[in-house]
Amino acid sequence: MPLLARGTARTLWVATRALLLLTLVLGLGYTGAVTAAAQLVVPGRADGSLVHDRDGRVVGSSLLGQSFTDARGVALPGYFQSRPSAAGDGYDGRASGGSNLGPQDPGLVATIRERRAEVAEREGVSPSAVPADAVTASASGLDPHISPRYAQIQVPRVARERGLPQAEVRRLVAEHTRGRDLGYLGDPAVDVLALNLSLDELEE
């Protein structure tokens, strides 16, 4: 075998062994070690922060938003509604992302106008009372939270549909509202899934 060919073959063999070794160490060993450590330290988060109902069924994740609509896409009247989603067909974790439309885009302006009118009619408020997060999607399209303001305009409808006092529903909203991180970062937010689960538990 010519010297050049022998050198090339040896280089390929060394590279192949290095690839196999690094795949085992970094691809399998490191991943397995991190996963095992996460299962020991924070098992809930390691499994995707899954949320279970009282019967133990997985109903979602505390990290991902979801819609509360019927098969036709109509909002379920007895549930708090999430903010809109631009991820795929809506809340699709495989297509996370915003619409990437600018604030002057005619299509986005028309969509926001339609959403504002829809929310105002559903909640029985004036269009000017509809908050921004009720008509715009988050950057990821998967935000599981809404603003306290959006939650509050939904209280009368949810209370009416469930036959509950508004004060009781407002108490649940307050219980599921988290404050600013470290007391000053971000804005207060309401966990929609946890709030709706608490409402269901009241009727059990």
mmCIF file of N, CA and C in Angstrom, residues 36 41 51 69 82 91 117 167 173 199:
data_model
loop_
_atom_site.group_PDB
_atom_site.id
_atom_site.type_symbol
_atom_site.label_atom_id
_atom_site.label_comp_id
_atom_site.label_asym_id
_atom_site.label_seq_id
_atom_site.Cartn_x
_atom_site.Cartn_y
_atom_site.Cartn_z
ATOM 1 N N ALA A 36 -29.979 11.485 35.134
ATOM 2 C CA ALA A 36 -30.069 10.819 36.429
ATOM 3 C C ALA A 36 -30.002 11.828 37.564
ATOM 4 N N VAL A 41 -32.650 15.229 41.865
ATOM 5 C CA VAL A 41 -32.766 16.556 42.475
ATOM 6 C C VAL A 41 -34.131 17.186 42.221
ATOM 7 N N VAL A 51 -48.422 18.314 34.751
ATOM 8 C CA VAL A 51 -49.494 18.619 35.694
ATOM 9 C C VAL A 51 -50.510 17.490 35.640
ATOM 10 N N THR A 69 -60.853 25.141 24.626
ATOM 11 C CA THR A 69 -61.911 25.275 23.639
ATOM 12 C C THR A 69 -62.521 23.913 23.348
ATOM 13 N N SER A 82 -56.675 31.260 27.744
ATOM 14 C CA SER A 82 -55.265 31.620 27.633
ATOM 15 C C SER A 82 -55.093 32.728 26.601
ATOM 16 N N TYR A 91 -50.342 26.552 20.281
ATOM 17 C CA TYR A 91 -49.745 25.831 21.410
ATOM 18 C C TYR A 91 -49.060 24.542 20.975
ATOM 19 N N ALA A 117 -62.478 42.581 19.500
ATOM 20 C CA ALA A 117 -63.942 42.601 19.426
ATOM 21 C C ALA A 117 -64.523 41.296 19.978
ATOM 22 N N ALA A 167 -66.684 36.523 44.229
ATOM 23 C CA ALA A 167 -65.641 36.641 45.254
ATOM 24 C C ALA A 167 -64.836 35.354 45.362
ATOM 25 N N VAL A 173 -58.252 33.235 41.627
ATOM 26 C CA VAL A 173 -57.335 33.974 40.743
ATOM 27 C C VAL A 173 -56.148 34.487 41.553
ATOM 28 N N LEU A 199 -60.858 25.258 39.683
ATOM 29 C CA LEU A 199 -62.294 25.455 39.477
ATOM 30 C C LEU A 199 -63.008 24.109 39.326
#
